[in-house]
């Protein structure tokens, strides 16, 4: 490439980078004043309770879920016909309640 053309390309590239940075910085504060979009209706915003006493799950649209306590859920697992089904059900229940507790802790940390 010819030196004057290379220098012109470099200068144009530098100018473009400076302008992009300046314009980006100017848009930054304006972007900070944009309203925060509403979360989807089914977004979990709060989890209260515990596995033994029961959880309450609150969604952004105001709906609530109240899954059974862990003892109630495990009792329902006993109604399955085969050992394999009962073990799978108990594993699913334990995982579900463990994940609810982790979600509850994450929401508490996010709210700080």
MMTF fields as JSON, N, C-alpha, C and O atoms, coordinates in Angstrom:
{
  "mmtfVersion": "1.0.0",
  "mmtfProducer": "UNKNOWN",
  "numBonds": 447,
  "numAtoms": 448,
  "numGroups": 112,
  "numChains": 1,
  "numModels": 1,
  "chainsPerModel": [1],
  "groupsPerChain": [112],
  "chainIdList": ["A"],
  "bondAtomList": [4, 2, 8, 6, 12, 10, 16, 14, 20, 18, 24, 22, 28, 26, 32, 30, 36, 34, 40, 38, 44, 42, 48, 46, 52, 50, 56, 54, 60, 58, 64, 62, 68, 66, 72, 70, 76, 74, 80, 78, 84, 82, 88, 86, 92, 90, 96, 94, 100, 98, 104, 102, 108, 106, 112, 110, 116, 114, 120, 118, 124, 122, 128, 126, 132, 130, 136, 134, 140, 138, 144, 142, 148, 146, 152, 150, 156, 154, 160, 158, 164, 162, 168, 166, 172, 170, 176, 174, 180, 178, 184, 182, 188, 186, 192, 190, 196, 194, 200, 198, 204, 202, 208, 206, 212, 210, 216, 214, 220, 218, 224, 222, 228, 226, 232, 230, 236, 234, 240, 238, 244, 242, 248, 246, 252, 250, 256, 254, 260, 258, 264, 262, 268, 266, 272, 270, 276, 274, 280, 278, 284, 282, 288, 286, 292, 290, 296, 294, 300, 298, 304, 302, 308, 306, 312, 310, 316, 314, 320, 318, 324, 322, 328, 326, 332, 330, 336, 334, 340, 338, 344, 342, 348, 346, 352, 350, 356, 354, 360, 358, 364, 362, 368, 366, 372, 370, 376, 374, 380, 378, 384, 382, 388, 386, 392, 390, 396, 394, 400, 398, 404, 402, 408, 406, 412, 410, 416, 414, 420, 418, 424, 422, 428, 426, 432, 430, 436, 434, 440, 438, 444, 442],
  "bondOrderList": [1, 1, 1, 1, 1, 1, 1, 1, 1, 1, 1, 1, 1, 1, 1, 1, 1, 1, 1, 1, 1, 1, 1, 1, 1, 1, 1, 1, 1, 1, 1, 1, 1, 1, 1, 1, 1, 1, 1, 1, 1, 1, 1, 1, 1, 1, 1, 1, 1, 1, 1, 1, 1, 1, 1, 1, 1, 1, 1, 1, 1, 1, 1, 1, 1, 1, 1, 1, 1, 1, 1, 1, 1, 1, 1, 1, 1, 1, 1, 1, 1, 1, 1, 1, 1, 1, 1, 1, 1, 1, 1, 1, 1, 1, 1, 1, 1, 1, 1, 1, 1, 1, 1, 1, 1, 1, 1, 1, 1, 1, 1],
  "groupList": [{"groupName": "UNK", "atomNameList": ["N", "CA", "C", "O"], "elementList": ["N", "C", "C", "O"], "formalChargeList": [0, 0, 0, 0], "bondAtomList": [1, 0, 2, 1, 3, 2], "bondOrderList": [1, 1, 2], "singleLetterCode": "X", "chemCompType": "L-PEPTIDE LINKING"}],
  "groupTypeList": [0, 0, 0, 0, 0, 0, 0, 0, 0, 0, 0, 0, 0, 0, 0, 0, 0, 0, 0, 0, 0, 0, 0, 0, 0, 0, 0, 0, 0, 0, 0, 0, 0, 0, 0, 0, 0, 0, 0, 0, 0, 0, 0, 0, 0, 0, 0, 0, 0, 0, 0, 0, 0, 0, 0, 0, 0, 0, 0, 0, 0, 0, 0, 0, 0, 0, 0, 0, 0, 0, 0, 0, 0, 0, 0, 0, 0, 0, 0, 0, 0, 0, 0, 0, 0, 0, 0, 0, 0, 0, 0, 0, 0, 0, 0, 0, 0, 0, 0, 0, 0, 0, 0, 0, 0, 0, 0, 0, 0, 0, 0, 0],
  "groupIdList": [1, 2, 3, 4, 5, 6, 7, 8, 9, 10, 11, 12, 13, 14, 15, 16, 17, 18, 19, 20, 21, 22, 23, 24, 25, 26, 27, 28, 29, 30, 31, 32, 33, 34, 35, 36, 37, 38, 39, 40, 41, 42, 43, 44, 45, 46, 47, 48, 49, 50, 51, 52, 53, 54, 55, 56, 57, 58, 59, 60, 61, 62, 63, 64, 65, 66, 67, 68, 69, 70, 71, 72, 73, 74, 75, 76, 77, 78, 79, 80, 81, 82, 83, 84, 85, 86, 87, 88, 89, 90, 91, 92, 93, 94, 95, 96, 97, 98, 99, 100, 101, 102, 103, 104, 105, 106, 107, 108, 109, 110, 111, 112],
  "secStructList": [7, 7, 2, 2, 2, 2, 2, 2, 2, 2, 2, 2, 2, 2, 2, 2, 2, 2, 2, 2, 2, 2, 2, 2, 2, 2, 2, 2, 2, 2, 2, 2, 6, 1, 7, 7, 7, 7, 7, 7, 6, 6, 7, 3, 3, 3, 3, 3, 3, 3, 6, 6, 6, 3, 3, 3, 3, 3, 3, 6, 6, 1, 7, 3, 3, 7, 7, 7, 7, 2, 2, 2, 2, 2, 2, 2, 2, 6, 6, 1, 1, 1, 2, 2, 2, 2, 2, 2, 2, 2, 2, 2, 2, 2, 2, 2, 2, 2, 2, 2, 2, 2, 2, 2, 2, 2, 2, 2, 2, 2, 6, 7],
  "xCoordList": [0.845, 0.0, 0.887, 1.946, 0.482, 1.179, 1.188, 0.184, 2.332, 2.442, 1.405, 0.791, 1.17, 0.172, -1.222, -2.002, -1.536, -2.855, -2.95, -3.981, -1.865, -1.851, -2.0, -2.725, -1.315, -1.416, -2.828, -3.366, -3.42, -4.78, -5.762, -6.677, -5.576, -6.444, -6.282, -7.259, -5.036, -4.784, -5.423, -6.042, -5.269, -5.858, -7.382, -8.026, -7.945, -9.404, -9.877, -10.912, -9.111, -9.466, -9.391, -10.267, -8.343, -8.208, -9.328, -9.88, -9.666, -10.744, -12.07, -12.861, -12.299, -13.534, -13.587, -14.643, -12.465, -12.429, -12.687, -13.408, -12.096, -12.297, -13.754, -14.36, -14.313, -15.714, -16.641, -17.59, -16.363, -17.203, -17.118, -18.129, -15.916, -15.767, -16.472, -17.105, -16.364, -17.021, -18.531, -19.238, -19.013, -20.452, -20.972, -22.059, -20.198, -20.606, -20.659, -21.562, -19.689, -19.682, -20.839, -21.432, -21.157, -22.273, -23.594, -24.512, -23.699, -24.935, -25.04, -26.134, -23.902, -23.902, -24.829, -25.692, -24.692, -25.591, -27.049, -27.95, -27.283, -28.663, -29.243, -30.416, -28.405, -28.874, -29.165, -30.02, -28.447, -28.659, -30.028, -30.546, -30.618, -31.921, -33.087, -34.245, -32.787, -33.843, -34.608, -33.997, -35.931, -36.682, -36.325, -36.088, -36.292, -35.988, -37.202, -38.317, -36.991, -38.141, -38.703, -37.97, -39.993, -40.641, -40.193, -40.045, -39.977, -39.593, -40.79, -41.934, -40.536, -41.651, -42.52, -42.027, -43.794, -44.765, -44.377, -44.63, -43.77, -43.461, -42.1, -41.628, -41.465, -40.182, -40.382, -41.246, -39.586, -39.654, -38.979, -37.819, -39.708, -39.151, -38.895, -38.126, -39.528, -39.3, -39.639, -40.589, -38.843, -39.11, -39.024, -38.018, -40.083, -40.077, -40.349, -40.835, -40.032, -40.294, -39.107, -37.98, -39.399, -38.381, -39.049, -40.275, -38.239, -38.765, -39.686, -40.711, -39.332, -40.126, -41.483, -42.498, -41.499, -42.744, -43.466, -44.613, -42.815, -43.403, -42.852, -42.593, -42.679, -42.199, -43.373, -44.428, -43.178, -44.084, -43.226, -42.165, -43.689, -42.944, -43.787, -44.9, -43.256, -43.971, -43.393, -42.177, -44.283, -43.875, -44.1, -44.829, -43.467, -43.559, -44.991, -45.333, -45.839, -47.229, -48.133, -49.339, -47.554, -48.328, -48.85, -49.371, -48.726, -49.19, -48.233, -47.039, -48.787, -47.983, -48.177, -49.254, -47.116, -47.179, -46.82, -45.955, -47.488, -47.208, -47.055, -48.012, -45.842, -45.648, -45.823, -45.685, -46.125, -46.288, -44.977, -43.899, -45.096, -43.884, -43.117, -43.65, -41.865, -41.073, -41.655, -41.6, -42.212, -42.783, -44.034, -44.253, -44.856, -46.035, -45.628, -46.202, -44.632, -44.176, -43.558, -43.787, -42.776, -42.161, -43.219, -43.074, -44.282, -45.372, -46.074, -46.477, -46.219, -46.817, -45.923, -46.425, -44.627, -43.697, -43.911, -43.703, -44.327, -44.537, -45.689, -45.817, -46.524, -47.666, -47.314, -48.158, -46.086, -45.681, -45.564, -45.306, -45.757, -45.799, -44.442, -44.316, -43.424, -42.13, -41.118, -41.248, -40.114, -39.04, -38.338, -38.017, -38.107, -37.421, -38.195, -37.592, -39.506, -40.33, -40.296, -40.248, -40.32, -40.283, -38.952, -38.914, -37.853, -36.524, -36.391, -35.865, -36.858, -36.802, -37.616, -37.179, -38.775, -39.627, -38.945, -38.931, -38.387, -37.714, -36.516, -36.262, -35.785, -34.638, -35.099, -34.48, -36.18, -36.727, -37.193, -36.97, -37.836, -38.318, -37.133, -37.149, -36.121, -34.947, -34.261, -33.854, -34.14, -33.512, -34.332, -33.775, -35.64, -36.549, -36.411, -36.289, -36.43, -36.346, -34.944, -34.801, -33.929, -32.568, -32.453, -31.905, -32.979, -32.908, -33.734, -33.333, -34.868, -35.654, -34.878, -34.909, -34.187, -33.386, -32.242, -31.941, -31.606, -30.527, -31.08, -30.462, -32.239, -32.875, -33.226, -33.02, -33.75, -34.097, -32.857, -32.91, -31.756, -30.515, -30.017, -29.554, -30.107, -29.645, -30.477, -29.933, -31.781, -32.642, -32.334, -32.382, -32.017, -31.644, -30.354, -30.24, -29.374, -28.101, -28.308, -27.683, -29.164, -29.407, -30.11, -29.945, -30.891, -31.626, -30.812, -31.306, -29.582, -28.737, -28.272, -27.557],
  "yCoordList": [-1.176, 0.0, 1.235, 1.231, 2.274, 3.535, 4.21, 4.174, 4.836, 5.455, 6.556, 6.551, 7.491, 8.531, 7.939, 8.418, 6.898, 6.27, 5.542, 5.588, 4.872, 4.176, 5.168, 4.9, 6.322, 7.336, 7.908, 8.152, 8.118, 8.645, 7.641, 8.028, 6.362, 5.325, 5.255, 5.103, 5.367, 5.324, 6.535, 6.408, 7.706, 8.917, 8.824, 9.227, 8.293, 8.144, 7.145, 7.343, 6.074, 5.082, 5.669, 5.421, 6.453, 7.089, 8.084, 8.156, 8.86, 9.833, 9.126, 9.569, 8.028, 7.266, 6.727, 6.75, 6.248, 5.722, 6.826, 6.615, 8.012, 9.13, 9.573, 9.8, 9.695, 10.1, 9.074, 9.436, 7.803, 6.761, 6.819, 6.667, 7.039, 7.146, 8.361, 8.294, 9.478, 10.71, 10.578, 10.939, 10.067, 9.893, 8.858, 9.011, 7.812, 6.782, 7.351, 7.03, 8.195, 8.807, 9.779, 9.891, 10.48, 11.412, 10.673, 11.171, 9.489, 8.715, 8.007, 7.627, 7.826, 7.1, 7.682, 6.962, 8.977, 9.554, 9.552, 9.334, 9.793, 9.774, 8.371, 8.196, 7.378, 5.997, 5.636, 4.796, 6.278, 5.983, 6.454, 5.943, 7.414, 7.944, 7.215, 7.587, 6.197, 5.415, 4.649, 4.147, 4.542, 3.766, 2.282, 1.747, 1.643, 0.218, -0.552, -0.34, -1.448, -2.202, -3.134, -3.627, -3.362, -4.262, -5.694, -6.074, -6.485, -7.883, -8.675, -8.261, -9.807, -10.658, -11.031, -11.118, -11.246, -11.504, -12.694, -12.686, -13.713, -14.924, -14.869, -15.887, -13.69, -13.547, -13.669, -13.005, -14.514, -14.682, -13.479, -13.184, -12.788, -11.608, -11.827, -11.084, -12.834, -13.101, -14.55, -15.116, -15.137, -16.475, -16.37, -15.91, -16.797, -16.781, -18.186, -19.044, -18.407, -19.7, -20.636, -20.232, -21.914, -22.954, -24.27, -24.355, -25.29, -26.576, -27.208, -27.788, -27.103, -27.744, -27.067, -27.743, -25.746, -25.014, -24.628, -24.183, -24.792, -24.44, -23.132, -22.194, -23.083, -21.89, -21.117, -21.684, -19.827, -18.978, -18.33, -17.777, -18.401, -17.856, -16.741, -16.986, -15.506, -14.348, -13.987, -13.879, -13.8, -13.411, -11.92, -11.28, -11.376, -9.939, -9.492, -8.348, -10.366, -9.975, -10.095, -9.873, -10.448, -10.542, -11.927, -12.149, -12.877, -14.237, -14.911, -14.615, -15.821, -16.555, -18.047, -18.513, -18.785, -20.244, -20.684, -20.096, -21.712, -22.268, -23.781, -24.529, -24.228, -25.668, -26.356, -25.718, -27.648, -28.357, -28.372, -28.173, -28.613, -28.736, -29.968, -30.81, -30.06, -31.21, -32.523, -33.53, -32.532, -33.783, -34.189, -35.377, -33.215, -33.524, -34.047, -35.014, -33.402, -33.834, -35.228, -36.055, -35.482, -36.815, -37.876, -39.015, -37.524, -38.476, -38.83, -39.976, -37.861, -38.138, -39.058, -39.857, -38.965, -39.842, -41.304, -42.208, -41.53, -42.903, -43.587, -44.81, -42.827, -43.401, -43.999, -44.642, -43.798, -44.392, -45.902, -46.421, -46.602, -48.064, -48.734, -49.707, -48.232, -48.919, -48.148, -46.945, -48.879, -48.264, -47.204, -46.123, -47.515, -46.571, -45.241, -44.169, -45.314, -44.096, -43.324, -42.094, -44.049, -43.376, -42.675, -41.55, -43.341, -42.732, -41.512, -40.483, -41.615, -40.479, -39.305, -38.157, -39.585, -38.536, -37.87, -36.642, -38.644, -38.073, -37.222, -36.17, -37.684, -36.921, -35.597, -34.558, -35.638, -34.421, -33.448, -32.243, -33.959, -33.101, -32.455, -31.252, -33.231, -32.671, -31.604, -30.558, -31.881, -30.922, -29.644, -28.546, -29.774, -28.631, -27.727, -26.509, -28.323, -27.517, -26.955, -25.852, -27.679, -27.145, -25.917, -24.89, -26.033, -24.913, -23.714, -22.573, -23.948, -22.838, -22.099, -20.87, -22.837, -22.203, -21.389, -20.295, -21.912, -21.188, -19.931, -18.869, -20.045, -18.888, -17.836, -16.642, -18.272, -17.351, -16.583, -15.367, -17.282, -16.629, -15.658, -14.564, -16.05, -15.169, -13.894, -12.809, -14.017, -12.831, -11.906, -10.684, -12.485, -11.661, -10.901, -9.719, -11.586, -10.925, -9.848, -8.789, -10.098, -9.118, -7.881, -6.789, -8.043, -6.919, -6.014, -4.975, -6.383, -5.572, -4.319, -3.531],
  "zCoordList": [0.0, 0.0, 0.0, 0.628, -0.68, -0.773, 0.597, 1.308, 0.981, 2.31, 2.549, 3.615, 1.641, 1.907, 2.086, 2.909, 1.317, 1.447, 2.79, 3.461, 3.169, 4.45, 5.599, 6.556, 5.513, 6.559, 6.618, 7.698, 5.447, 5.412, 6.016, 6.744, 5.718, 6.275, 7.782, 8.515, 8.243, 9.684, 10.362, 11.419, 9.747, 10.31, 10.329, 11.298, 9.254, 9.195, 10.25, 10.887, 10.425, 11.443, 12.837, 13.666, 13.107, 14.42, 14.66, 15.758, 13.62, 13.747, 14.022, 14.854, 13.319, 13.531, 14.96, 15.593, 15.466, 16.831, 17.852, 18.827, 17.629, 18.552, 18.525, 19.572, 17.323, 17.214, 17.858, 18.553, 17.626, 18.22, 19.737, 20.422, 20.266, 21.716, 22.272, 23.326, 21.562, 22.01, 21.943, 22.884, 20.842, 20.707, 21.694, 22.251, 21.904, 22.87, 24.277, 25.049, 24.61, 25.94, 26.091, 27.164, 25.009, 25.074, 25.224, 25.876, 24.626, 24.718, 26.066, 26.482, 26.755, 28.016, 29.06, 29.562, 29.419, 30.427, 29.971, 30.78, 28.686, 28.191, 28.313, 28.641, 28.046, 28.152, 29.608, 29.888, 30.533, 31.946, 32.418, 33.411, 31.726, 32.119, 31.447, 31.636, 30.677, 30.038, 31.104, 32.047, 30.983, 31.969, 31.886, 30.803, 33.024, 33.065, 32.559, 33.037, 31.592, 31.081, 32.157, 33.014, 32.096, 33.042, 32.755, 31.594, 33.794, 33.563, 33.045, 33.232, 32.398, 31.964, 33.169, 34.294, 32.929, 34.005, 34.878, 36.083, 34.282, 35.056, 35.758, 36.265, 35.793, 36.476, 37.982, 38.554, 38.619, 40.073, 40.717, 40.432, 41.586, 42.244, 43.733, 44.342, 44.322, 45.749, 46.06, 45.517, 46.945, 47.474, 48.984, 49.523, 49.67, 51.134, 51.644, 50.908, 52.899, 53.519, 53.441, 53.157, 53.704, 53.623, 53.263, 53.187, 53.042, 52.584, 53.619, 53.262, 54.897, 55.941, 56.133, 56.305, 56.105, 56.326, 55.056, 55.102, 53.934, 52.643, 52.107, 52.861, 50.81, 50.133, 49.552, 49.27, 49.38, 48.605, 47.532, 47.821, 46.3, 45.17, 44.562, 44.095, 44.565, 44.027, 42.666, 42.506, 41.679, 40.331, 40.125, 40.882, 39.091, 38.791, 38.54, 38.837, 37.999, 37.722, 38.944, 38.845, 40.109, 41.345, 41.661, 42.754, 40.725, 41.012, 41.981, 42.015, 42.765, 43.741, 43.567, 43.195, 43.845, 43.879, 45.287, 45.935, 45.744, 47.058, 46.9, 47.096, 46.542, 46.406, 47.757, 48.801, 47.743, 49.021, 49.799, 49.239, 51.105, 51.917, 51.449, 50.725, 51.871, 51.44, 51.949, 51.244, 53.16, 53.683, 52.901, 52.664, 52.498, 51.689, 50.317, 49.817, 49.713, 48.391, 48.454, 47.571, 49.498, 49.634, 49.908, 49.464, 50.633, 50.882, 49.574, 49.375, 48.693, 47.384, 46.568, 45.777, 46.739, 46.021, 46.417, 45.608, 47.657, 48.134, 47.411, 47.48, 46.724, 46.028, 44.665, 44.04, 44.199, 42.924, 43.059, 44.145, 41.944, 41.962, 42.111, 42.854, 41.418, 41.438, 42.281, 42.509, 42.731, 43.52, 42.684, 43.178, 41.43, 40.541, 40.455, 40.513, 40.318, 40.245, 41.555, 41.554, 42.68, 43.981, 44.203, 44.703, 43.831, 43.988, 43.084, 43.508, 41.851, 40.923, 41.473, 41.395, 42.016, 42.583, 43.776, 43.863, 44.683, 45.855, 45.444, 46.03, 44.436, 43.942, 43.348, 43.576, 42.592, 42.002, 43.081, 42.967, 44.119, 45.213, 45.928, 46.185, 46.247, 46.94, 46.086, 46.591, 44.793, 43.886, 43.8, 43.837, 43.687, 43.599, 44.829, 44.698, 46.014, 47.24, 47.458, 47.986, 47.067, 47.145, 46.236, 46.637, 45.004, 44.061, 44.52, 44.292, 45.154, 45.701, 46.782, 46.842, 47.629, 48.683, 48.073, 48.55, 47.026, 46.354, 45.681, 45.75, 45.03, 44.398, 45.444, 45.222, 46.572, 47.653, 48.105, 48.288, 48.282, 48.712, 47.638, 47.963, 46.363, 45.278, 45.216, 45.012, 45.388, 45.374, 46.546, 46.404, 47.701, 48.855, 48.573, 48.898, 47.962, 47.639, 46.578, 46.647, 45.609, 44.541, 45.072, 44.528, 46.13, 46.691, 47.588, 48.028, 47.867, 48.767, 48.116, 48.733]
}
